[in-house]
PDB file of C-alpha atoms and ligand atoms in Angstrom:
ATOM      1  CA  MET A  20     147.016  48.902  83.658  1.00 91.00           C
ATOM      2  CA  THR A  21     145.680  48.119  87.141  1.00 98.00           C
ATOM      3  CA  ARG A  22     145.616  51.225  89.288  1.00 98.00           C
ATOM      4  CA  HIS A  23     147.073  50.810  92.776  1.00 98.00           C
ATOM      5  CA  PHE A  24     147.043  53.485  95.502  1.00 99.00           C
ATOM      6  CA  LEU A  25     150.085  52.710  97.614  1.00 99.00           C
ATOM      7  CA  ASN A  26     151.196  56.320  97.938  1.00 98.00           C
ATOM      8  CA  LEU A  27     149.784  59.692  96.865  1.00 98.00           C
ATOM      9  CA  SER A  28     152.233  59.909  93.948  1.00 98.00           C
ATOM     10  CA  ASP A  29     150.629  56.830  92.350  1.00 98.00           C
ATOM     11  CA  ALA A  30     147.734  59.146  91.524  1.00 98.00           C
ATOM     12  CA  GLY A  31     149.622  62.445  91.132  1.00 98.00           C
ATOM     13  CA  THR A  32     148.414  66.010  91.520  1.00 98.00           C
ATOM     14  CA  ASP A  33     145.746  66.134  88.801  1.00 98.00           C
ATOM     15  CA  ALA A  34     144.050  62.881  89.828  1.00 98.00           C
ATOM     16  CA  LEU A  35     144.195  63.877  93.499  1.00 98.00           C
ATOM     17  CA  ALA A  36     142.617  67.235  92.669  1.00 98.00           C
ATOM     18  CA  ALA A  37     139.869  65.356  90.792  1.00 98.00           C
ATOM     19  CA  MET A  38     139.372  63.087  93.835  1.00 98.00           C
ATOM     20  CA  LEU A  39     139.102  66.082  96.158  1.00 98.00           C
ATOM     21  CA  GLY A  40     136.521  67.709  93.891  1.00 98.00           C
ATOM     22  CA  ASP A  41     134.544  64.473  93.626  1.00 98.00           C
ATOM     23  CA  ALA A  42     134.639  63.874  97.390  1.00 98.00           C
ATOM     24  CA  THR A  43     133.385  67.381  98.109  1.00 98.00           C
ATOM     25  CA  GLN A  44     130.636  67.165  95.499  1.00 98.00           C
ATOM     26  CA  ARG A  45     129.378  63.732  96.594  1.00 98.00           C
ATOM     27  CA  LYS A  46     129.444  64.782 100.249  1.00 98.00           C
ATOM     28  CA  ALA A  47     127.245  67.802  99.468  1.00 98.00           C
ATOM     29  CA  ALA A  48     124.877  65.775  97.250  1.00 98.00           C
ATOM     30  CA  ARG A  49     123.972  63.352 100.054  1.00 98.00           C
ATOM     31  CA  ALA A  50     123.905  65.791 102.998  1.00 98.00           C
ATOM     32  CA  GLY A  51     121.349  64.674 105.573  1.00 98.00           C
ATOM     33  CA  TRP A  52     120.733  61.262 103.974  1.00 98.00           C
ATOM     34  CA  PRO A  53     120.776  58.068 106.063  1.00 98.00           C
ATOM     35  CA  LYS A  54     124.414  56.986 105.968  1.00 98.00           C
ATOM     36  CA  GLY A  55     123.774  53.550 104.460  1.00 98.00           C
ATOM     37  CA  LEU A  56     121.633  54.817 101.577  1.00 98.00           C
ATOM     38  CA  PRO A  57     123.526  54.434  98.282  1.00 98.00           C
ATOM     39  CA  ASP A  58     124.302  57.468  96.106  1.00 98.00           C
ATOM     40  CA  ASP A  59     121.840  57.849  93.214  1.00 98.00           C
ATOM     41  CA  ASP A  60     124.302  56.671  90.541  1.00 98.00           C
ATOM     42  CA  THR A  61     125.757  53.668  92.501  1.00 98.00           C
ATOM     43  CA  PRO A  62     128.967  53.792  90.422  1.00 98.00           C
ATOM     44  CA  LEU A  63     130.539  50.706  92.070  1.00 98.00           C
ATOM     45  CA  ARG A  64     127.407  48.590  91.884  1.00 98.00           C
ATOM     46  CA  GLY A  65     128.297  44.908  92.201  1.00 98.00           C
ATOM     47  CA  ARG A  66     131.919  45.478  93.217  1.00 98.00           C
ATOM     48  CA  VAL A  67     133.416  43.940  96.348  1.00 99.00           C
ATOM     49  CA  LEU A  68     136.432  45.231  98.280  1.00 99.00           C
ATOM     50  CA  ALA A  69     138.374  42.816 100.516  1.00 98.00           C
ATOM     51  CA  MET A  70     139.960  44.564 103.499  1.00 98.00           C
ATOM     52  CA  ILE A  71     142.938  42.871 105.165  1.00 97.00           C
ATOM     53  CA  PHE A  72     143.849  44.129 108.633  1.00 97.00           C
ATOM     54  CA  GLU A  73     147.174  43.152 110.164  1.00 96.00           C
ATOM     55  CA  LYS A  74     146.755  46.054 112.616  1.00 96.00           C
ATOM     56  CA  ASN A  75     143.781  47.534 114.472  1.00 97.00           C
ATOM     57  CA  SER A  76     141.477  50.111 112.890  1.00 98.00           C
ATOM     58  CA  THR A  77     138.231  51.938 113.564  1.00 98.00           C
ATOM     59  CA  ARG A  78     138.065  54.768 110.993  1.00 98.00           C
ATOM     60  CA  THR A  79     139.720  53.064 108.041  1.00 98.00           C
ATOM     61  CA  ARG A  80     137.629  49.929 108.445  1.00 98.00           C
ATOM     62  CA  VAL A  81     134.284  51.678 108.873  1.00 98.00           C
ATOM     63  CA  SER A  82     134.934  54.378 106.267  1.00 99.00           C
ATOM     64  CA  PHE A  83     135.887  51.912 103.517  1.00 99.00           C
ATOM     65  CA  ASP A  84     132.878  49.744 104.331  1.00 98.00           C
ATOM     66  CA  MET A  85     130.516  52.735 104.283  1.00 99.00           C
ATOM     67  CA  ALA A  86     132.197  54.098 101.146  1.00 99.00           C
ATOM     68  CA  MET A  87     131.572  50.838  99.301  1.00 99.00           C
ATOM     69  CA  ARG A  88     127.926  50.736 100.468  1.00 98.00           C
ATOM     70  CA  GLN A  89     127.338  54.340  99.373  1.00 98.00           C
ATOM     71  CA  LEU A  90     128.868  53.609  95.971  1.00 98.00           C
ATOM     72  CA  GLY A  91     126.571  50.601  95.542  1.00 98.00           C
ATOM     73  CA  GLY A  92     129.141  47.880  96.288  1.00 98.00           C
ATOM     74  CA  SER A  93     130.171  46.018  99.420  1.00 98.00           C
ATOM     75  CA  ALA A  94     133.224  45.190 101.509  1.00 98.00           C
ATOM     76  CA  LEU A  95     134.401  42.218 103.507  1.00 98.00           C
ATOM     77  CA  VAL A  96     136.936  42.160 106.325  1.00 97.00           C
ATOM     78  CA  LEU A  97     139.777  39.668 106.555  1.00 96.00           C
ATOM     79  CA  ASP A  98     141.302  39.770 109.991  1.00 89.00           C
ATOM     80  CA  ALA A  99     144.826  38.582 109.175  1.00 83.00           C
ATOM     81  CA  GLY A 100     145.012  36.531 112.367  1.00 87.00           C
ATOM     82  CA  THR A 101     142.138  34.298 111.268  1.00 91.00           C
ATOM     83  CA  THR A 102     143.152  33.905 107.607  1.00 94.00           C
ATOM     84  CA  GLN A 103     145.699  31.581 106.031  1.00 95.00           C
ATOM     85  CA  LEU A 104     147.906  34.658 105.514  1.00 94.00           C
ATOM     86  CA  GLY A 105     148.279  34.616 109.297  1.00 91.00           C
ATOM     87  CA  ARG A 106     149.416  30.960 109.090  1.00 94.00           C
ATOM     88  CA  GLY A 107     152.095  31.591 106.497  1.00 94.00           C
ATOM     89  CA  GLU A 108     150.351  31.493 103.097  1.00 96.00           C
ATOM     90  CA  THR A 109     152.434  33.826 100.975  1.00 97.00           C
ATOM     91  CA  ILE A 110     151.421  37.356 100.060  1.00 97.00           C
ATOM     92  CA  ALA A 111     151.845  36.455  96.386  1.00 98.00           C
ATOM     93  CA  ASP A 112     149.437  33.517  96.599  1.00 98.00           C
ATOM     94  CA  THR A 113     146.973  35.572  98.661  1.00 97.00           C
ATOM     95  CA  ALA A 114     147.094  38.267  95.983  1.00 98.00           C
ATOM     96  CA  ARG A 115     146.467  35.720  93.193  1.00 98.00           C
ATOM     97  CA  VAL A 116     143.521  34.112  94.977  1.00 98.00           C
ATOM     98  CA  LEU A 117     141.827  37.331  96.118  1.00 98.00           C
ATOM     99  CA  SER A 118     142.194  38.739  92.597  1.00 98.00           C
ATOM    100  CA  ARG A 119     140.002  35.862  91.338  1.00 98.00           C
ATOM    101  CA  MET A 120     137.340  36.448  94.008  1.00 98.00           C
ATOM    102  CA  VAL A 121     136.996  40.185  94.650  1.00 98.00           C
ATOM    103  CA  ASP A 122     137.317  43.410  92.678  1.00 99.00           C
ATOM    104  CA  GLY A 123     139.769  45.283  94.911  1.00 99.00           C
ATOM    105  CA  ILE A 124     141.969  44.852  97.992  1.00 98.00           C
ATOM    106  CA  MET A 125     142.643  47.298 100.832  1.00 98.00           C
ATOM    107  CA  ILE A 126     145.373  46.306 103.272  1.00 98.00           C
ATOM    108  CA  ARG A 127     146.658  47.722 106.563  1.00 98.00           C
ATOM    109  CA  THR A 128     150.018  46.213 107.395  1.00 98.00           C
ATOM    110  CA  ASP A 129     153.430  46.942 108.877  1.00 97.00           C
ATOM    111  CA  ASP A 130     156.267  46.671 106.332  1.00 98.00           C
ATOM    112  CA  HIS A 131     155.594  48.717 103.188  1.00 98.00           C
ATOM    113  CA  ALA A 132     157.399  46.049 101.133  1.00 98.00           C
ATOM    114  CA  LYS A 133     154.451  43.729 101.849  1.00 98.00           C
ATOM    115  CA  ILE A 134     151.963  46.015 100.135  1.00 98.00           C
ATOM    116  CA  GLU A 135     154.304  46.449  97.173  1.00 98.00           C
ATOM    117  CA  GLU A 136     154.500  42.661  96.857  1.00 98.00           C
ATOM    118  CA  LEU A 137     150.723  42.329  97.151  1.00 98.00           C
ATOM    119  CA  ALA A 138     150.244  44.923  94.400  1.00 98.00           C
ATOM    120  CA  HIS A 139     152.840  43.212  92.218  1.00 98.00           C
ATOM    121  CA  TYR A 140     150.955  39.906  92.260  1.00 98.00           C
ATOM    122  CA  ALA A 141     147.382  41.268  92.330  1.00 98.00           C
ATOM    123  CA  SER A 142     145.468  41.815  89.116  1.00 98.00           C
ATOM    124  CA  VAL A 143     142.916  44.008  90.934  1.00 99.00           C
ATOM    125  CA  PRO A 144     143.575  47.422  92.550  1.00 99.00           C
ATOM    126  CA  VAL A 145     145.407  47.466  95.901  1.00 99.00           C
ATOM    127  CA  ILE A 146     144.895  50.372  98.329  1.00 99.00           C
ATOM    128  CA  ASN A 147     147.205  51.284 101.213  1.00 99.00           C
ATOM    129  CA  GLY A 148     145.131  51.489 104.398  1.00 98.00           C
ATOM    130  CA  LEU A 149     148.326  52.361 106.348  1.00 98.00           C
ATOM    131  CA  THR A 150     151.812  50.905 106.489  1.00 98.00           C
ATOM    132  CA  ASP A 151     154.758  51.778 108.720  1.00 98.00           C
ATOM    133  CA  GLN A 152     155.886  54.022 105.843  1.00 98.00           C
ATOM    134  CA  SER A 153     152.768  55.951 104.851  1.00 98.00           C
ATOM    135  CA  HIS A 154     149.046  56.632 105.226  1.00 99.00           C
ATOM    136  CA  PRO A 155     147.934  58.206 101.920  1.00 99.00           C
ATOM    137  CA  CYS A 156     144.158  57.706 102.373  1.00 99.00           C
ATOM    138  CA  GLN A 157     144.299  59.748 105.584  1.00 99.00           C
ATOM    139  CA  ILE A 158     145.898  62.654 103.773  1.00 99.00           C
ATOM    140  CA  VAL A 159     143.214  62.792 101.072  1.00 99.00           C
ATOM    141  CA  ALA A 160     140.666  63.288 103.884  1.00 99.00           C
ATOM    142  CA  ASP A 161     142.944  65.865 105.546  1.00 99.00           C
ATOM    143  CA  LEU A 162     143.295  67.879 102.338  1.00 99.00           C
ATOM    144  CA  GLN A 163     139.515  67.740 101.829  1.00 98.00           C
ATOM    145  CA  THR A 164     139.041  69.053 105.386  1.00 99.00           C
ATOM    146  CA  ILE A 165     141.537  71.881 104.919  1.00 98.00           C
ATOM    147  CA  ILE A 166     139.869  73.007 101.673  1.00 98.00           C
ATOM    148  CA  GLU A 167     136.378  72.655 103.177  1.00 98.00           C
ATOM    149  CA  HIS A 168     137.459  75.030 105.949  1.00 98.00           C
ATOM    150  CA  GLY A 169     138.267  77.696 103.369  1.00 98.00           C
ATOM    151  CA  LYS A 170     142.031  77.311 103.041  1.00 98.00           C
ATOM    152  CA  ALA A 171     143.705  76.950  99.653  1.00 97.00           C
ATOM    153  CA  LEU A 172     146.545  74.436  99.380  1.00 97.00           C
ATOM    154  CA  PRO A 173     149.155  76.373  97.338  1.00 95.00           C
ATOM    155  CA  GLY A 174     151.223  78.411  99.784  1.00 94.00           C
ATOM    156  CA  LEU A 175     149.484  76.939 102.863  1.00 98.00           C
ATOM    157  CA  GLU A 176     151.698  76.815 105.975  1.00 98.00           C
ATOM    158  CA  LEU A 177     151.229  73.562 107.836  1.00 98.00           C
ATOM    159  CA  ALA A 178     152.921  72.762 111.143  1.00 99.00           C
ATOM    160  CA  TRP A 179     153.455  69.194 112.318  1.00 99.00           C
ATOM    161  CA  LEU A 180     154.419  68.502 115.917  1.00 98.00           C
ATOM    162  CA  GLY A 181     155.703  65.249 117.417  1.00 98.00           C
ATOM    163  CA  ASP A 182     156.769  61.978 115.850  1.00 98.00           C
ATOM    164  CA  GLY A 183     158.123  61.826 112.294  1.00 98.00           C
ATOM    165  CA  ASN A 184     155.847  58.958 111.326  1.00 98.00           C
ATOM    166  CA  ASN A 185     153.851  57.431 108.466  1.00 98.00           C
ATOM    167  CA  VAL A 186     151.223  60.211 108.517  1.00 99.00           C
ATOM    168  CA  LEU A 187     153.906  62.923 108.315  1.00 98.00           C
ATOM    169  CA  ASN A 188     155.564  61.112 105.390  1.00 98.00           C
ATOM    170  CA  SER A 189     152.314  61.241 103.422  1.00 99.00           C
ATOM    171  CA  LEU A 190     151.704  64.889 104.386  1.00 98.00           C
ATOM    172  CA  ILE A 191     155.166  65.773 103.103  1.00 98.00           C
ATOM    173  CA  GLU A 192     154.403  63.882  99.895  1.00 98.00           C
ATOM    174  CA  ALA A 193     151.201  65.936  99.551  1.00 98.00           C
ATOM    175  CA  ALA A 194     153.188  69.145 100.086  1.00 98.00           C
ATOM    176  CA  GLY A 195     155.333  68.268  97.084  1.00 98.00           C
ATOM    177  CA  LEU A 196     152.285  67.553  94.947  1.00 98.00           C
ATOM    178  CA  PHE A 197     150.277  70.646  95.971  1.00 98.00           C
ATOM    179  CA  LYS A 198     153.138  73.075  96.724  1.00 97.00           C
ATOM    180  CA  PHE A 199     152.459  73.872 100.357  1.00 97.00           C
ATOM    181  CA  LYS A 200     154.885  74.404 103.230  1.00 98.00           C
ATOM    182  CA  VAL A 201     155.466  71.943 106.047  1.00 98.00           C
ATOM    183  CA  ARG A 202     157.315  72.953 109.218  1.00 98.00           C
ATOM    184  CA  ALA A 203     157.923  69.809 111.234  1.00 98.00           C
ATOM    185  CA  GLY A 204     158.774  70.186 114.916  1.00 98.00           C
ATOM    186  CA  VAL A 205     160.244  66.769 115.584  1.00 98.00           C
ATOM    187  CA  PRO A 206     162.756  65.717 118.265  1.00 98.00           C
ATOM    188  CA  LEU A 207     166.231  64.529 117.283  1.00 97.00           C
ATOM    189  CA  GLY A 208     166.204  60.881 116.306  1.00 96.00           C
ATOM    190  CA  TYR A 209     162.498  60.786 115.422  1.00 97.00           C
ATOM    191  CA  GLU A 210     162.632  62.483 112.006  1.00 97.00           C
ATOM    192  CA  SER A 211     160.442  61.409 109.121  1.00 98.00           C
ATOM    193  CA  ASP A 212     161.721  59.555 106.042  1.00 98.00           C
ATOM    194  CA  ALA A 213     164.514  61.473 104.298  1.00 98.00           C
ATOM    195  CA  GLY A 214     163.409  60.223 100.857  1.00 98.00           C
ATOM    196  CA  PHE A 215     159.941  61.762 101.216  1.00 98.00           C
ATOM    197  CA  ILE A 216     161.499  65.082 102.272  1.00 98.00           C
ATOM    198  CA  GLU A 217     163.963  65.079  99.358  1.00 98.00           C
ATOM    199  CA  ARG A 218     161.286  64.292  96.777  1.00 98.00           C
ATOM    200  CA  ALA A 219     158.928  66.984  98.119  1.00 98.00           C
ATOM    201  CA  ARG A 220     161.722  69.568  98.057  1.00 98.00           C
ATOM    202  CA  ALA A 221     162.688  68.535  94.535  1.00 98.00           C
ATOM    203  CA  ALA A 222     159.049  69.087  93.535  1.00 97.00           C
ATOM    204  CA  GLY A 223     159.234  72.657  94.891  1.00 95.00           C
ATOM    205  CA  ALA A 224     157.766  72.336  98.391  1.00 97.00           C
ATOM    206  CA  THR A 225     159.356  74.050 101.382  1.00 98.00           C
ATOM    207  CA  ILE A 226     159.931  71.446 104.085  1.00 98.00           C
ATOM    208  CA  THR A 227     161.566  72.650 107.306  1.00 98.00           C
ATOM    209  CA  VAL A 228     162.557  70.436 110.204  1.00 98.00           C
ATOM    210  CA  THR A 229     163.115  72.142 113.549  1.00 98.00           C
ATOM    211  CA  ARG A 230     163.632  71.146 117.185  1.00 98.00           C
ATOM    212  CA  ASN A 231     161.698  74.223 118.278  1.00 98.00           C
ATOM    213  CA  ALA A 232     157.946  73.590 118.650  1.00 98.00           C
ATOM    214  CA  ALA A 233     157.045  77.299 118.879  1.00 98.00           C
ATOM    215  CA  GLU A 234     159.009  78.020 115.700  1.00 98.00           C
ATOM    216  CA  ALA A 235     157.202  75.217 113.839  1.00 98.00           C
ATOM    217  CA  VAL A 236     153.788  76.545 114.824  1.00 98.00           C
ATOM    218  CA  ARG A 237     154.447  80.289 114.382  1.00 98.00           C
ATOM    219  CA  GLY A 238     151.874  81.772 111.995  1.00 98.00           C
ATOM    220  CA  ALA A 239     150.760  78.322 110.721  1.00 98.00           C
ATOM    221  CA  ASP A 240     147.390  77.928 108.959  1.00 98.00           C
ATOM    222  CA  VAL A 241     147.019  74.309 110.031  1.00 99.00           C
ATOM    223  CA  VAL A 242     148.531  72.541 113.048  1.00 99.00           C
ATOM    224  CA  VAL A 243     148.680  68.744 112.930  1.00 99.00           C
ATOM    225  CA  THR A 244     149.825  65.994 115.232  1.00 98.00           C
ATOM    226  CA  ASP A 245     149.424  62.254 115.747  1.00 98.00           C
ATOM    227  CA  THR A 246     150.140  59.701 118.437  1.00 98.00           C
ATOM    228  CA  TRP A 247     153.701  59.658 119.753  1.00 98.00           C
ATOM    229  CA  VAL A 248     153.678  55.858 119.649  1.00 98.00           C
ATOM    230  CA  SER A 249     152.424  54.269 116.428  1.00 97.00           C
ATOM    231  CA  MET A 250     151.016  50.763 116.192  1.00 97.00           C
ATOM    232  CA  GLY A 251     153.759  48.179 116.476  1.00 96.00           C
ATOM    233  CA  GLN A 252     156.100  50.515 118.421  1.00 96.00           C
ATOM    234  CA  ASP A 253     157.102  50.276 122.095  1.00 92.00           C
ATOM    235  CA  HIS A 254     155.645  52.802 124.520  1.00 87.00           C
ATOM    236  CA  ALA A 255     159.232  53.671 125.518  1.00 90.00           C
ATOM    237  CA  HIS A 256     159.691  56.197 128.317  1.00 94.00           C
ATOM    238  CA  ASN A 257     162.606  57.908 126.572  1.00 95.00           C
ATOM    239  CA  LYS A 258     160.469  58.479 123.460  1.00 97.00           C
ATOM    240  CA  ILE A 259     157.623  59.986 125.492  1.00 97.00           C
ATOM    241  CA  ALA A 260     160.126  62.239 127.288  1.00 97.00           C
ATOM    242  CA  ALA A 261     161.602  63.395 123.969  1.00 98.00           C
ATOM    243  CA  MET A 262     158.123  64.138 122.597  1.00 98.00           C
ATOM    244  CA  SER A 263     156.754  66.063 125.565  1.00 98.00           C
ATOM    245  CA  PRO A 264     157.974  69.551 124.454  1.00 98.00           C
ATOM    246  CA  TYR A 265     155.956  69.022 121.253  1.00 98.00           C
ATOM    247  CA  GLN A 266     152.566  68.602 122.935  1.00 98.00           C
ATOM    248  CA  ILE A 267     149.931  70.796 121.274  1.00 98.00           C
ATOM    249  CA  ASN A 268     148.363  72.779 124.098  1.00 98.00           C
ATOM    250  CA  SER A 269     146.593  76.149 124.163  1.00 98.00           C
ATOM    251  CA  ALA A 270     149.814  78.099 124.772  1.00 98.00           C
ATOM    252  CA  LEU A 271     151.506  76.547 121.717  1.00 98.00           C
ATOM    253  CA  MET A 272     148.371  76.851 119.561  1.00 98.00           C
ATOM    254  CA  ALA A 273     148.215  80.583 120.390  1.00 98.00           C
ATOM    255  CA  GLY A 274     151.357  81.052 118.273  1.00 98.00           C
ATOM    256  CA  ALA A 275     149.616  79.811 115.105  1.00 98.00           C
ATOM    257  CA  ALA A 276     147.488  82.044 112.844  1.00 98.00           C
ATOM    258  CA  GLY A 277     144.348  83.290 114.612  1.00 98.00           C
ATOM    259  CA  ASP A 278     142.123  81.155 112.374  1.00 98.00           C
ATOM    260  CA  ALA A 279     144.413  78.114 112.366  1.00 98.00           C
ATOM    261  CA  LEU A 280     142.829  74.671 112.167  1.00 98.00           C
ATOM    262  CA  PHE A 281     143.840  71.775 114.363  1.00 99.00           C
ATOM    263  CA  LEU A 282     143.904  68.308 112.744  1.00 99.00           C
ATOM    264  CA  HIS A 283     144.638  64.831 114.121  1.00 98.00           C
ATOM    265  CA  CYS A 284     144.055  61.570 112.223  1.00 98.00           C
ATOM    266  CA  LEU A 285     142.878  59.931 115.486  1.00 98.00           C
ATOM    267  CA  PRO A 286     142.917  57.960 117.694  1.00 98.00           C
ATOM    268  CA  ALA A 287     144.122  60.761 120.026  1.00 98.00           C
ATOM    269  CA  HIS A 288     145.965  60.229 123.263  1.00 98.00           C
ATOM    270  CA  ARG A 289     144.502  63.145 125.163  1.00 98.00           C
ATOM    271  CA  GLY A 290     147.028  64.630 127.568  1.00 98.00           C
ATOM    272  CA  GLU A 291     149.966  63.314 125.504  1.00 97.00           C
ATOM    273  CA  GLU A 292     150.291  64.779 121.987  1.00 98.00           C
ATOM    274  CA  VAL A 293     147.276  67.084 122.434  1.00 98.00           C
ATOM    275  CA  THR A 294     145.355  68.530 125.353  1.00 98.00           C
ATOM    276  CA  ASP A 295     141.558  68.370 125.748  1.00 98.00           C
ATOM    277  CA  ALA A 296     141.454  72.168 125.486  1.00 98.00           C
ATOM    278  CA  VAL A 297     142.858  72.047 121.932  1.00 98.00           C
ATOM    279  CA  ILE A 298     141.131  68.967 120.518  1.00 98.00           C
ATOM    280  CA  ASP A 299     137.776  70.130 121.916  1.00 98.00           C
ATOM    281  CA  SER A 300     138.252  73.773 120.857  1.00 98.00           C
ATOM    282  CA  PRO A 301     136.400  75.520 117.994  1.00 98.00           C
ATOM    283  CA  GLN A 302     139.672  75.450 116.028  1.00 98.00           C
ATOM    284  CA  SER A 303     139.669  71.658 116.014  1.00 98.00           C
ATOM    285  CA  ALA A 304     138.318  70.062 112.810  1.00 98.00           C
ATOM    286  CA  VAL A 305     139.029  66.475 113.854  1.00 99.00           C
ATOM    287  CA  TRP A 306     135.415  65.241 113.606  1.00 98.00           C
ATOM    288  CA  ASP A 307     135.022  66.701 110.100  1.00 98.00           C
ATOM    289  CA  GLU A 308     138.379  65.097 109.277  1.00 99.00           C
ATOM    290  CA  ALA A 309     137.152  61.713 110.542  1.00 99.00           C
ATOM    291  CA  GLU A 310     133.862  62.004 108.612  1.00 98.00           C
ATOM    292  CA  ASN A 311     135.771  62.965 105.494  1.00 99.00           C
ATOM    293  CA  ARG A 312     137.496  59.586 105.566  1.00 99.00           C
ATOM    294  CA  VAL A 313     134.245  58.181 104.110  1.00 99.00           C
ATOM    295  CA  HIS A 314     133.987  60.820 101.379  1.00 99.00           C
ATOM    296  CA  ALA A 315     137.696  60.632 100.544  1.00 99.00           C
ATOM    297  CA  GLN A 316     137.691  56.813 100.387  1.00 98.00           C
ATOM    298  CA  LYS A 317     134.844  56.996  97.855  1.00 99.00           C
ATOM    299  CA  SER A 318     136.907  59.168  95.543  1.00 98.00           C
ATOM    300  CA  ILE A 319     139.989  56.965  96.001  1.00 99.00           C
ATOM    301  CA  LEU A 320     137.875  53.906  95.146  1.00 99.00           C
ATOM    302  CA  ARG A 321     136.415  55.617  92.085  1.00 99.00           C
ATOM    303  CA  TRP A 322     139.934  56.516  90.965  1.00 99.00           C
ATOM    304  CA  VAL A 323     141.387  52.989  91.327  1.00 98.00           C
ATOM    305  CA  PHE A 324     138.389  51.642  89.408  1.00 98.00           C
ATOM    306  CA  GLY A 325     139.091  54.058  86.563  1.00 98.00           C
ATOM    307  CA  GLN A 326     136.127  56.360  87.094  1.00 98.00           C
ATOM    308  CA  LEU A 327     138.131  59.539  87.815  1.00 98.00           C
TER     309      LEU A 327
HETATM  310  N1  LIG B 423     143.097  57.545 111.308  1.00 93.50           N
HETATM  311  C1  LIG B 423     142.963  56.214 111.154  1.00 93.50           C
HETATM  312  O1  LIG B 423     143.478  55.607 110.216  1.00 93.50           O
HETATM  313  O2  LIG B 423     142.199  55.611 112.116  1.00 93.50           O
HETATM  314  P1  LIG B 423     142.024  54.047 112.355  1.00 93.50           P
HETATM  315  O3  LIG B 423     143.336  53.525 112.892  1.00 93.50           O
HETATM  316  O4  LIG B 423     140.925  53.966 113.389  1.00 93.50           O
HETATM  317  O5  LIG B 423     141.669  53.395 111.066  1.00 93.50           O
HETATM  318  N1  LIG B 424     150.748  56.840 113.161  1.00 93.50           N
HETATM  319  C1  LIG B 424     149.624  56.053 113.622  1.00 93.50           C
HETATM  320  C2  LIG B 424     148.420  56.346 112.800  1.00 93.50           C
HETATM  321  C3  LIG B 424     147.176  55.623 113.238  1.00 93.50           C
HETATM  322  C4  LIG B 424     145.999  55.930 112.361  1.00 93.50           C
HETATM  323  C5  LIG B 424     149.996  54.577 113.581  1.00 93.50           C
HETATM  324  O1  LIG B 424     150.650  54.152 112.617  1.00 93.50           O
HETATM  325  O2  LIG B 424     149.661  53.860 114.522  1.00 93.50           O
END
């Protein structure tokens, strides 16, 4: 069975826990090394990952490339606009062809149905590098960062402020898998996917949605936000106005636990969803979180290739 990583549940709790352990261990084992030097065991020696980007990326693109190098393999980028996919070749045919040429496919796209179709026709692993629905790879790095900063996942209280977007959907999915609490402060009309919330609740997670930003943050161990306007969305004035009470600033952050962490998947829009004072504060772990994208991708890659 080909392993795809389209959402966190494709792996499940035990495999994700194994990935988090592997990511932490490999990170420690190569501390201080030049970043392009392969790990001693080069477990993906000879393997090539094709990365298709139908949307912009800095972290996902660089972290997957570096992850493949460190595991002894390599990656190539297909900018959708310059491929035949961008001229109308079908996803199914693209999947069939790439499966004959490379060992795995990572794709960043808009409609989640596209990645499901790609996975259906691919005979090599497909990894979700972000869709309009979800961003599972980001959340593996986020969980690694939370644990690395000394916080255990079961019972953790995590506050989300702002747009109910793809990143929040995957965080809620993680809450169901690892039994932590999410309090989402999200304005009316911008809620996250109801299906993700229902499934997480059914799995035993406490997911609360509130219109009150201070209530969402109160006593939280981790405070998270993301851009108010995701890729592919309009920078509509009414959306920005609705989001503004959910800006994470020092006054709001003061309501969280004294040792609360601040996370943001980046890129940040300083002065919109977060102020400089918060993102540049000692509570902010955003640079660790960004670095952990490399370590987390390595464990995701090892899992899809059957090594975890
Ligand atoms: N967080 C994240 O996915 O960043 P990029 O859009 O730069 O890949
Ligand atoms: N929610 C953002 C995440 C970017 C990494 C977007 O989809 O644009």
